[in-house]
PDB file of C-alpha atoms and ligand atoms in Angstrom:
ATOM      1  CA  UNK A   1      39.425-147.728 -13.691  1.00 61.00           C
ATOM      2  CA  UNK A   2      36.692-146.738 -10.975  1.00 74.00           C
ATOM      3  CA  UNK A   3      34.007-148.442 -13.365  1.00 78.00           C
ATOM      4  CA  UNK A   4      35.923-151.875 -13.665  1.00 78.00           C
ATOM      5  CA  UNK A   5      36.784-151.849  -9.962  1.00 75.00           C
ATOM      6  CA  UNK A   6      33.058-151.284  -8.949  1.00 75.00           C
ATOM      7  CA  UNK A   7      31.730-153.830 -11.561  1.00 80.00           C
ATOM      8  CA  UNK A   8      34.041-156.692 -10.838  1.00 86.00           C
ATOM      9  CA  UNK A   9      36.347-156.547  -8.125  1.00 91.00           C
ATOM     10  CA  UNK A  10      33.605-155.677  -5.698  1.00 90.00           C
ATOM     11  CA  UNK A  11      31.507-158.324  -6.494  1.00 93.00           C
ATOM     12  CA  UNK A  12      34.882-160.773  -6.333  1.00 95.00           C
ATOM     13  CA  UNK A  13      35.769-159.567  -3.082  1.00 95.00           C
ATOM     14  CA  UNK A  14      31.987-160.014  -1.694  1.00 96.00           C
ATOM     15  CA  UNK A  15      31.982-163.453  -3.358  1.00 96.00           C
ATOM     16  CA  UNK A  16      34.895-164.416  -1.614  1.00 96.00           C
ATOM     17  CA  UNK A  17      33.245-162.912   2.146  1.00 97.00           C
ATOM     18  CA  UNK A  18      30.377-165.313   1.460  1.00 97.00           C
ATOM     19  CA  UNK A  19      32.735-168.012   0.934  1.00 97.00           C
ATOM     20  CA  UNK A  20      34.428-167.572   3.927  1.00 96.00           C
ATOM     21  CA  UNK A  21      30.966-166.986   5.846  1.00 97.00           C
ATOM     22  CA  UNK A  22      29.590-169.757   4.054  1.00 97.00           C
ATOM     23  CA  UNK A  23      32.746-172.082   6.067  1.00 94.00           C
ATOM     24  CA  UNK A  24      32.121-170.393   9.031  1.00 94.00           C
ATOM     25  CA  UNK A  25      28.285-170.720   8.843  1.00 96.00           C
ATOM     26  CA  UNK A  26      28.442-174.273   8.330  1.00 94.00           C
ATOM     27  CA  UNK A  27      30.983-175.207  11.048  1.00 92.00           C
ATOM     28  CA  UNK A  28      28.086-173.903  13.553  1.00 93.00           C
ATOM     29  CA  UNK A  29      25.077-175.273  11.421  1.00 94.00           C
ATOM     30  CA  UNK A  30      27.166-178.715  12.429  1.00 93.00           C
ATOM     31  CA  UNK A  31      28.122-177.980  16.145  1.00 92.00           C
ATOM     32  CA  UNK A  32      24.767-177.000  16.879  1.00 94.00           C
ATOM     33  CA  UNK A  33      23.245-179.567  15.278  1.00 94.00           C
ATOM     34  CA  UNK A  34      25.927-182.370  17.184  1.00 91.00           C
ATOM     35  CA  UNK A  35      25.345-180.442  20.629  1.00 92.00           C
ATOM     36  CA  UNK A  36      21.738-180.638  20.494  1.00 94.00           C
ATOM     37  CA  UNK A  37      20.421-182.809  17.936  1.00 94.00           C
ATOM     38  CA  UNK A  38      22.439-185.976  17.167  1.00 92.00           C
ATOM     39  CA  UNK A  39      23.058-188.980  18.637  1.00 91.00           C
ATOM     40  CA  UNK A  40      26.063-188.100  20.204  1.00 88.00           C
ATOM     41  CA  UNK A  41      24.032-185.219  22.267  1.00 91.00           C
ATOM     42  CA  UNK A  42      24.238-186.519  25.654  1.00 91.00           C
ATOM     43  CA  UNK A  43      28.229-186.702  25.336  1.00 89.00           C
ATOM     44  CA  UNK A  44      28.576-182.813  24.675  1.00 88.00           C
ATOM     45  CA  UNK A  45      27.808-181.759  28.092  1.00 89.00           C
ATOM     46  CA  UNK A  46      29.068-177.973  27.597  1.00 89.00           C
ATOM     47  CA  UNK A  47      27.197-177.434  24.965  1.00 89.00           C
ATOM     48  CA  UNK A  48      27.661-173.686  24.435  1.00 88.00           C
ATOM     49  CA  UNK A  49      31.128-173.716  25.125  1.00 87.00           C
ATOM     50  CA  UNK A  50      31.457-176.469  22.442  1.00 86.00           C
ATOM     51  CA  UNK A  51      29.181-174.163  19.672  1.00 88.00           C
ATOM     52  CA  UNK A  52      31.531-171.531  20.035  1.00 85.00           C
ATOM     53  CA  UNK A  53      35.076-172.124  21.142  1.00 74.00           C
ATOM     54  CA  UNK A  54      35.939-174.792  18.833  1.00 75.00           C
ATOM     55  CA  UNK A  55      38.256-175.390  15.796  1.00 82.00           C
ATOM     56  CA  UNK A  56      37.370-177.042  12.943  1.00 85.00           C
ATOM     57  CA  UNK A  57      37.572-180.733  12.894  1.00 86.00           C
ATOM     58  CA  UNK A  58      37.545-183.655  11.165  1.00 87.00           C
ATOM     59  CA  UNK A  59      33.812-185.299  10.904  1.00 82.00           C
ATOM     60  CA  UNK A  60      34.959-189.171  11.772  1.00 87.00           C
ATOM     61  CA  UNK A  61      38.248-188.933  13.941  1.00 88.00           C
ATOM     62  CA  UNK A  62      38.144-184.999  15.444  1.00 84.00           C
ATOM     63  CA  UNK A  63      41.292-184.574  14.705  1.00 88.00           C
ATOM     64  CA  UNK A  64      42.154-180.222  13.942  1.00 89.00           C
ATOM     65  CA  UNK A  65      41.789-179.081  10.202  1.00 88.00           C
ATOM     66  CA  UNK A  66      44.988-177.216   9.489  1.00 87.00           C
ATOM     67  CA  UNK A  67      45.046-173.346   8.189  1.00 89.00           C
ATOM     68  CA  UNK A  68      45.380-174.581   4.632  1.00 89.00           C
ATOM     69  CA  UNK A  69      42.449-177.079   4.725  1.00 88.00           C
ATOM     70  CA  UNK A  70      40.228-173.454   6.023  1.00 89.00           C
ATOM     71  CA  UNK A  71      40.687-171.452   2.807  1.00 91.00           C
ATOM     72  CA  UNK A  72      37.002-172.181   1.112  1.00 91.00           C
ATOM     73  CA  UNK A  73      36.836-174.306  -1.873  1.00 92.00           C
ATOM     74  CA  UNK A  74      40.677-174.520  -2.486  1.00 92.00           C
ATOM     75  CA  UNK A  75      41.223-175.960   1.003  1.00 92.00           C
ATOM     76  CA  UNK A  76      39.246-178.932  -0.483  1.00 93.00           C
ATOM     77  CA  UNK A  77      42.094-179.890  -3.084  1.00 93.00           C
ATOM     78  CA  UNK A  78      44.972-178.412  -0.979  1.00 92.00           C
ATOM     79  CA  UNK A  79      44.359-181.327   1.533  1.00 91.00           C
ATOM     80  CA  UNK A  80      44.271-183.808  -0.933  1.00 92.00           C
ATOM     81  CA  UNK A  81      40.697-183.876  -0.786  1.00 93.00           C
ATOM     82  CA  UNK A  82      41.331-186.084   2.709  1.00 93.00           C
ATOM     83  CA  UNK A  83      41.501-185.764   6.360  1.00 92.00           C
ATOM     84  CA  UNK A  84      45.282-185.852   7.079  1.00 88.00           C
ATOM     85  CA  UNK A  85      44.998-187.520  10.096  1.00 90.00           C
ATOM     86  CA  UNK A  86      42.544-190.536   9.285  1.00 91.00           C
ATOM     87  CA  UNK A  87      42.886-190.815   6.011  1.00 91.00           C
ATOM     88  CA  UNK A  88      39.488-190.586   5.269  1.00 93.00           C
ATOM     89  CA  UNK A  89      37.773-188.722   1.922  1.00 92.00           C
ATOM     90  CA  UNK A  90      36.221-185.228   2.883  1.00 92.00           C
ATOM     91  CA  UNK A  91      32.740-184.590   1.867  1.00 91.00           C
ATOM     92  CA  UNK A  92      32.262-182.752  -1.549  1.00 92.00           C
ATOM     93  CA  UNK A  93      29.413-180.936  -0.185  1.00 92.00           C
ATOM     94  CA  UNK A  94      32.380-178.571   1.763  1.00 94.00           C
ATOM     95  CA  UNK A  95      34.244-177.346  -1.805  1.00 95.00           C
ATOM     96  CA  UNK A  96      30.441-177.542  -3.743  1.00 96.00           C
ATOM     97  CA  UNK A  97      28.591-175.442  -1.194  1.00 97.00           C
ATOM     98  CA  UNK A  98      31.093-173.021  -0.737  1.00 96.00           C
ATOM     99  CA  UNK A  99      31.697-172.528  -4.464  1.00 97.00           C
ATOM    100  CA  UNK A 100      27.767-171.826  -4.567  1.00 98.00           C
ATOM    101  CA  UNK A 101      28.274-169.077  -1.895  1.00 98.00           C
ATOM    102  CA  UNK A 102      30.947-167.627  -4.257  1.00 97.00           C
ATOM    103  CA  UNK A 103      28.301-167.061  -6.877  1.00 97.00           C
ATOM    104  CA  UNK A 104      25.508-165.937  -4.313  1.00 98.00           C
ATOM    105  CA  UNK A 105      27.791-163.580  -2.560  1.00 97.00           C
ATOM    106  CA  UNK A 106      29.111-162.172  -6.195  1.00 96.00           C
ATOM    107  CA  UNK A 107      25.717-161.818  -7.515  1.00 96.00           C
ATOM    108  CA  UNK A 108      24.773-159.845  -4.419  1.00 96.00           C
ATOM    109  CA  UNK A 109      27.740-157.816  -5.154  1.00 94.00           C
ATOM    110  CA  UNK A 110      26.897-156.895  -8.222  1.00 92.00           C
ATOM    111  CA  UNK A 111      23.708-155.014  -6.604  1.00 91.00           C
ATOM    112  CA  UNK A 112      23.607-152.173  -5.738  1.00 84.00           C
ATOM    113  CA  UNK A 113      23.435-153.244  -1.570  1.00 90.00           C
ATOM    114  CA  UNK A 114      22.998-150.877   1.035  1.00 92.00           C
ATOM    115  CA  UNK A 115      25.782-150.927   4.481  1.00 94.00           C
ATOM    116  CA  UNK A 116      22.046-152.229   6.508  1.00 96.00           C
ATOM    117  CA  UNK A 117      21.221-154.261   3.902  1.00 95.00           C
ATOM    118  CA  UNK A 118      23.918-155.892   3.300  1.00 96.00           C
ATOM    119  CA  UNK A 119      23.878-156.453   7.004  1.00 97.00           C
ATOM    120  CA  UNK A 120      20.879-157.882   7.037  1.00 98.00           C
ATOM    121  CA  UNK A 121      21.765-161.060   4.083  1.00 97.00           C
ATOM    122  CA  UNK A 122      24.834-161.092   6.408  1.00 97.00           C
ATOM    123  CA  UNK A 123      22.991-162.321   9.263  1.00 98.00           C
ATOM    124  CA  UNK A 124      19.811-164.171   7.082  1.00 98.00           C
ATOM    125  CA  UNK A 125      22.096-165.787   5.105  1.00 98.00           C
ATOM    126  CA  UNK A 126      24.047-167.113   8.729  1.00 98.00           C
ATOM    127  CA  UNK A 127      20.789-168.013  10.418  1.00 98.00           C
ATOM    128  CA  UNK A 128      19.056-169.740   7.112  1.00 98.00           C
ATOM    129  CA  UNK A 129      22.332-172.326   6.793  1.00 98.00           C
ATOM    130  CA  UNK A 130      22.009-173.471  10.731  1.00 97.00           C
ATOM    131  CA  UNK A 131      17.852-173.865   9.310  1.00 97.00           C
ATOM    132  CA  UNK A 132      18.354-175.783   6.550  1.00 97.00           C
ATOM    133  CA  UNK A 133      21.078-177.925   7.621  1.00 96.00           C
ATOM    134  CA  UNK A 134      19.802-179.253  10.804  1.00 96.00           C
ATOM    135  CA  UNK A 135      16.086-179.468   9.094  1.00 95.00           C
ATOM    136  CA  UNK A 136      18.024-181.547   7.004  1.00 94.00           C
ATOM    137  CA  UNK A 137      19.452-183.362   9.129  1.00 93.00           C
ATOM    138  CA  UNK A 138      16.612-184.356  11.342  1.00 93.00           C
ATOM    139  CA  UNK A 139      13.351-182.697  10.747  1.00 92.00           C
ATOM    140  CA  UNK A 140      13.748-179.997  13.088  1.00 93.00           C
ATOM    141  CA  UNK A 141      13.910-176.204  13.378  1.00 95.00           C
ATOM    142  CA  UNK A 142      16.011-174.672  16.034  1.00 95.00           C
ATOM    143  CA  UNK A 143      13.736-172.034  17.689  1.00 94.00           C
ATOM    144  CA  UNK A 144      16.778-169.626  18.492  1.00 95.00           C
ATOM    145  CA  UNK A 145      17.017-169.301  15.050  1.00 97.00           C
ATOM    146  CA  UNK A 146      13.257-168.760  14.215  1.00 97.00           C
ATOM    147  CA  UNK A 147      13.712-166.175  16.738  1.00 97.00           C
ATOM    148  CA  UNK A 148      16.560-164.684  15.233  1.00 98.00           C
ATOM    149  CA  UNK A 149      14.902-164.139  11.864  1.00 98.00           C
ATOM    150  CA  UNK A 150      12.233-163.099  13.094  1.00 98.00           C
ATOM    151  CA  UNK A 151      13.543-160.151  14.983  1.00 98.00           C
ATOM    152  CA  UNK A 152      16.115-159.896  11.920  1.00 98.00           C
ATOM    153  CA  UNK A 153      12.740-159.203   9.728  1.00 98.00           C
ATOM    154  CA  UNK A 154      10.966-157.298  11.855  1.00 98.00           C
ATOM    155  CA  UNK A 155      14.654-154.712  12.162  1.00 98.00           C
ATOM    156  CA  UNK A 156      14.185-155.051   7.947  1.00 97.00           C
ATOM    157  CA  UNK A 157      11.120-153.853   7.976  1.00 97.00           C
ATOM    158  CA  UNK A 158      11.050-150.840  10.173  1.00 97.00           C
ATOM    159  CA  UNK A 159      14.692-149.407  10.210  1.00 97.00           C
ATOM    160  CA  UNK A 160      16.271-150.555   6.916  1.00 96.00           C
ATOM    161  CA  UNK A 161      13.480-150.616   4.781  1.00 96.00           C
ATOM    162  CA  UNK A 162      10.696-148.472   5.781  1.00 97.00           C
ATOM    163  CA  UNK A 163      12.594-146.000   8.872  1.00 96.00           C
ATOM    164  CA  UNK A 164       9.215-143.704   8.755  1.00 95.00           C
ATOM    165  CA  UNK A 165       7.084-146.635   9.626  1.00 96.00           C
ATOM    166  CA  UNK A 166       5.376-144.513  12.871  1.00 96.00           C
ATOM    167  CA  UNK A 167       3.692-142.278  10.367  1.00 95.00           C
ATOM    168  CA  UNK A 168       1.500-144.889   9.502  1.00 94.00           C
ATOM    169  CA  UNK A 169       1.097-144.052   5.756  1.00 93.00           C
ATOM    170  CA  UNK A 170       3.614-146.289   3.629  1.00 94.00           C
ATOM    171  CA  UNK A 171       1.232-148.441   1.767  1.00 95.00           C
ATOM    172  CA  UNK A 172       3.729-150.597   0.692  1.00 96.00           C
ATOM    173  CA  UNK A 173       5.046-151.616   4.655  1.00 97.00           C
ATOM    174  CA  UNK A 174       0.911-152.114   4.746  1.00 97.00           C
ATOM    175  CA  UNK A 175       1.206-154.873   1.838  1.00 97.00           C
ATOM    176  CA  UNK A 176       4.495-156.355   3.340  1.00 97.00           C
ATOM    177  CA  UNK A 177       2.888-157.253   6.504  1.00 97.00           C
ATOM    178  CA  UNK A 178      -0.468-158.431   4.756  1.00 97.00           C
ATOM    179  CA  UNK A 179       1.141-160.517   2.701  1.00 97.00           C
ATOM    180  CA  UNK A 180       3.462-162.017   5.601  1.00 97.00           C
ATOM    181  CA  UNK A 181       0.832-162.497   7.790  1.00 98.00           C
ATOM    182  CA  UNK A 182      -1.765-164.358   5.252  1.00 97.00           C
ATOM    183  CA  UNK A 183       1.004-166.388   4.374  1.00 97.00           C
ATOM    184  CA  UNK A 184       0.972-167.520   8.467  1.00 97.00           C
ATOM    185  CA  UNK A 185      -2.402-167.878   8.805  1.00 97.00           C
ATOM    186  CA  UNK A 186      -2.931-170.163   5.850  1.00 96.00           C
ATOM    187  CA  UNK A 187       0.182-172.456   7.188  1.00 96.00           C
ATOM    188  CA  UNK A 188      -1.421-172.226  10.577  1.00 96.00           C
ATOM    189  CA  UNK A 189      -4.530-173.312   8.724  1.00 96.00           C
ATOM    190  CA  UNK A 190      -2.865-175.895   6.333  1.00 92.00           C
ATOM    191  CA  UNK A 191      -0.646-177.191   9.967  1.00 93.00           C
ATOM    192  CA  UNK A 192      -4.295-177.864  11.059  1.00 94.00           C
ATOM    193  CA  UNK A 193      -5.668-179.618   8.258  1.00 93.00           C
ATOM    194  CA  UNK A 194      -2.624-182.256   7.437  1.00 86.00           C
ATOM    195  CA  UNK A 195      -3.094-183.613  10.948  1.00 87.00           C
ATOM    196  CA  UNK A 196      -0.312-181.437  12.346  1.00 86.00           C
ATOM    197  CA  UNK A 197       1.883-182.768   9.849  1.00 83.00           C
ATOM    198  CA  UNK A 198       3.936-179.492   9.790  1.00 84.00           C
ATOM    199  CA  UNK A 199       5.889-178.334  11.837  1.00 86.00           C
ATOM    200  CA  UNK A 200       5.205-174.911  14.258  1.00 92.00           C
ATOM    201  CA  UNK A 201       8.650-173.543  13.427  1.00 94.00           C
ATOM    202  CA  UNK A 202       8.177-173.905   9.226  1.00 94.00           C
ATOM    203  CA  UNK A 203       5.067-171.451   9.922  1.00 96.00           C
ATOM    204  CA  UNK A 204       7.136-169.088  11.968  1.00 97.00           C
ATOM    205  CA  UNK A 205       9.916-169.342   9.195  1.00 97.00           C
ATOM    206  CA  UNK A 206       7.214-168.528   6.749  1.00 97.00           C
ATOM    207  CA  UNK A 207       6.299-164.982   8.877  1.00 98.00           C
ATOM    208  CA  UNK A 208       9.924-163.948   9.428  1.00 98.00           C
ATOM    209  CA  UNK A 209      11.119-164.622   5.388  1.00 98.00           C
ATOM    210  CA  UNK A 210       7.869-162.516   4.374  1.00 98.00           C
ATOM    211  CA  UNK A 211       9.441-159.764   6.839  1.00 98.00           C
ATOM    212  CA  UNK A 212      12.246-159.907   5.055  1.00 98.00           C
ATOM    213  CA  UNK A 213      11.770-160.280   1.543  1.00 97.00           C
ATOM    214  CA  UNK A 214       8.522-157.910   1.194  1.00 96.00           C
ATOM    215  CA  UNK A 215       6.003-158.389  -1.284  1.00 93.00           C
ATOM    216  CA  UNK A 216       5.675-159.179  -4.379  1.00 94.00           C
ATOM    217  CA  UNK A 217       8.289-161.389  -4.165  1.00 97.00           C
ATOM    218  CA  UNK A 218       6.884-163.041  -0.370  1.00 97.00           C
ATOM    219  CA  UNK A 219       3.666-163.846  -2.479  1.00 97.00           C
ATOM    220  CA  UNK A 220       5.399-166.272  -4.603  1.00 97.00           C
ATOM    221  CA  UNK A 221       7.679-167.869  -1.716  1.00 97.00           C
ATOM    222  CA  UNK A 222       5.897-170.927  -0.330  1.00 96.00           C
ATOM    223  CA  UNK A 223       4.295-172.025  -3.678  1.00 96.00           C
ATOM    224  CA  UNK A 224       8.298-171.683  -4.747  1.00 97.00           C
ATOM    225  CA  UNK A 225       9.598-173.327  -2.456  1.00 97.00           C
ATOM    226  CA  UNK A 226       6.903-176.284  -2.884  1.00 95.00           C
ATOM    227  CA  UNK A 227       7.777-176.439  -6.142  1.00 97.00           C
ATOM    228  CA  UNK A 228      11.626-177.100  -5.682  1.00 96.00           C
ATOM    229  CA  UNK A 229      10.484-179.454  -2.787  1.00 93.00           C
ATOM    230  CA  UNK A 230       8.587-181.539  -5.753  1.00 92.00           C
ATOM    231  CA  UNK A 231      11.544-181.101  -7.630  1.00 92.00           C
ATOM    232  CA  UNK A 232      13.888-182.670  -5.032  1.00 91.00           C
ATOM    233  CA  UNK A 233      12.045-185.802  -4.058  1.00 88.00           C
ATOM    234  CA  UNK A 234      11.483-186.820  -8.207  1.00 87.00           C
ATOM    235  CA  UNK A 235      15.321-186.430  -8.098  1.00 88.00           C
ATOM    236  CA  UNK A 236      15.887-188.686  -5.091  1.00 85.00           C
ATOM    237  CA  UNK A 237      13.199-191.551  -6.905  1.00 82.00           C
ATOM    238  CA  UNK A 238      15.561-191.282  -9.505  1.00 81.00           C
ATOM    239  CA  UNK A 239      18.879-191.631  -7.145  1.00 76.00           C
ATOM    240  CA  UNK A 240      19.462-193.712  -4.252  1.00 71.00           C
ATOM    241  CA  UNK A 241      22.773-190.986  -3.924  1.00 73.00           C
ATOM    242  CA  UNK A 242      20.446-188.087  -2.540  1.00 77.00           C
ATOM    243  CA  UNK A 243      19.607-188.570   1.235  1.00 80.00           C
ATOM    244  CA  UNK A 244      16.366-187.553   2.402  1.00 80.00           C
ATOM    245  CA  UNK A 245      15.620-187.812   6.323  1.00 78.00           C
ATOM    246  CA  UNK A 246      12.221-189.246   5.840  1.00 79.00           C
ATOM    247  CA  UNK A 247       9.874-190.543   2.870  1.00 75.00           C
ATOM    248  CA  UNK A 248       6.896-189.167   4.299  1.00 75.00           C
ATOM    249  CA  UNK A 249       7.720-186.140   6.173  1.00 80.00           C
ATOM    250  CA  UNK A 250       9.499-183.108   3.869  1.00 83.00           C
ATOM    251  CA  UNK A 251      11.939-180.652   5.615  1.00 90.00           C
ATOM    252  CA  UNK A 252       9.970-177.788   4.645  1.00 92.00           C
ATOM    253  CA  UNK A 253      11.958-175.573   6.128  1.00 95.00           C
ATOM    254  CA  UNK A 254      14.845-176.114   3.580  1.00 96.00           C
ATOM    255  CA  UNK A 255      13.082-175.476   0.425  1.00 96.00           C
ATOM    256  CA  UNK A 256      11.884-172.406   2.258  1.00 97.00           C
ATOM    257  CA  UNK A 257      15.431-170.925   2.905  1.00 98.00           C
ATOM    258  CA  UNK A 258      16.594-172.355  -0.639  1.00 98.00           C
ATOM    259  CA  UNK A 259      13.650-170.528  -2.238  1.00 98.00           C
ATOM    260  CA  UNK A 260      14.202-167.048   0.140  1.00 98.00           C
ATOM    261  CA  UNK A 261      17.850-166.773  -1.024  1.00 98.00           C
ATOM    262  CA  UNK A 262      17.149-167.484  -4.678  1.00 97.00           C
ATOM    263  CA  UNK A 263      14.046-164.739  -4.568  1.00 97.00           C
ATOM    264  CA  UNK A 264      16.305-162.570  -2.586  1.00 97.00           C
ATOM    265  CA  UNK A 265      19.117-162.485  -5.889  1.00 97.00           C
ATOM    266  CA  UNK A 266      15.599-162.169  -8.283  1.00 96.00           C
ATOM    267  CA  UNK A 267      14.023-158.936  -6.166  1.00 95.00           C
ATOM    268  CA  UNK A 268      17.746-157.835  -6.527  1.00 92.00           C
ATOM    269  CA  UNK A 269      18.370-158.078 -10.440  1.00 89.00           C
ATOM    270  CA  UNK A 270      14.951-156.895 -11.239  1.00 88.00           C
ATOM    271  CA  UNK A 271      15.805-153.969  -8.912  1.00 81.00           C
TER     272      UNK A 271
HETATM  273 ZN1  LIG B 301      39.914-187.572  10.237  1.00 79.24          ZN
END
């Protein structure tokens, strides 16, 4: 009994916390990005007030999502897969993204996670949504929450993972930070060289996700990440369906947080 409880309902009921933080994460990811970032900016005058003593709404008319239409994935269908008010179809991205949660948050269960670690993804996982959504969005990085995973990594590195860090002789906290900060020089140096074509914040995100994720696995992030960059815009030649903000520039910082939580389930398993 203790051996099926730990091997599946565990991971369940941690599958079903992401879900839930998944919702909650991307109801801020949005507010943030519609207090500070869209079009509609100027008309949200109290801004922080509006990030975080809000209910969930309705994306065209504002009008309250009831209790039922809250409960992740199934709130999708329960609705009728429309706002009740207007009428209008809800976005599949809500059910699809939170289903994908699910899985992350019951693979991570299925780890053996730490209390601190699993604090940690907790708060990473929070901070890397409001990143890749309003990167998305509009080709920017909120520096709050740069500065939030940076601090986040730096708390990684010297009380969860290495707590005898003053003693100055773990050589593997020595090849975490060398590999986090080549990683930020070279961006720094590749920023330079594309004409400032890259964003400041994608080089901080680069620093903080090496923090977090350690080597060997912080090695292989950017070139990752790159590669399911590539991936993305020969899907979108392909489809007209996939939105991209711009042709030229590449939200970097999305394939970067994509790539973290997908090498973050990797470092896991192999662990
Ligand atoms: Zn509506």
């Amino acid at each position: 009994m203790d051996v099926i409880f730990a091997k599946t309902l565990i991971p369940a009921g941690i599958g079903i916390l992401f879900a839930i933080w998944h919702s909650f994460a991307d109801a801020l990811a949005w507010r943030i990005y519609a207090a500070y970032y869209s079009p509609q900016r100027k008309s949200i005058p109290q801004k922080v007030s509006f990030i975080f003593s809000q209910s969930s709404v309705c994306e065209y008319c504002a009008a309250k999502v009831s209790w039922l239409g809250l409960i992740p994935v199934a709130g999708f269908f329960l609705v009728g897969r429309r706002c009740q008010n207007c009428t209008r179809p809800i976005s599949w991205r809500f059910p699809v993204f939170e289903a994908l949660a699910f899985v992350f948050g019951l693979c991570v269960g299925s780890m053996n996670t730490a209390p601190l670690e699993f604090a940690v993804i907790l708060v990473a996982y929070l901070l890397l949504w409001i990143v890749i959504n309003v990167d998305y969005r509009v080709l920017l990085i909120p520096t709050e929450a740069i500065l939030g995973l940076l601090l986040l990594g730096i708390f990684n590195l010297l009380v969860v993972r290495y707590p005898q860090w003053f003693l100055f002789n773990n050589f593997d906290l020595a090849l975490d930070l060398a590999v986090s900060f080549v990683w930020y020089f070279f961006f720094h140096l590749l920023r330079i060289l594309s004409g400032y074509k890259m964003g400041l914040a994608d080089v901080r995100l680069v620093l903080a996700l090496g923090f977090l994720l350690g080597h060997p696995y912080a090695m292989y992030l950017p070139g990752f990440a790159a590669a399911l960059a590539i991936i993305f815009y020969l899907l979108r030649r392909r489809s007209l369906l996939i939105y991209a903000p711009s042709e030229t520039q590449i939200p970097f910082g999305v394939f970067l947080g994509i790539g973290y939580l997908l090498l973050y389930l990797v470092r896991g398993w192999a662990a």
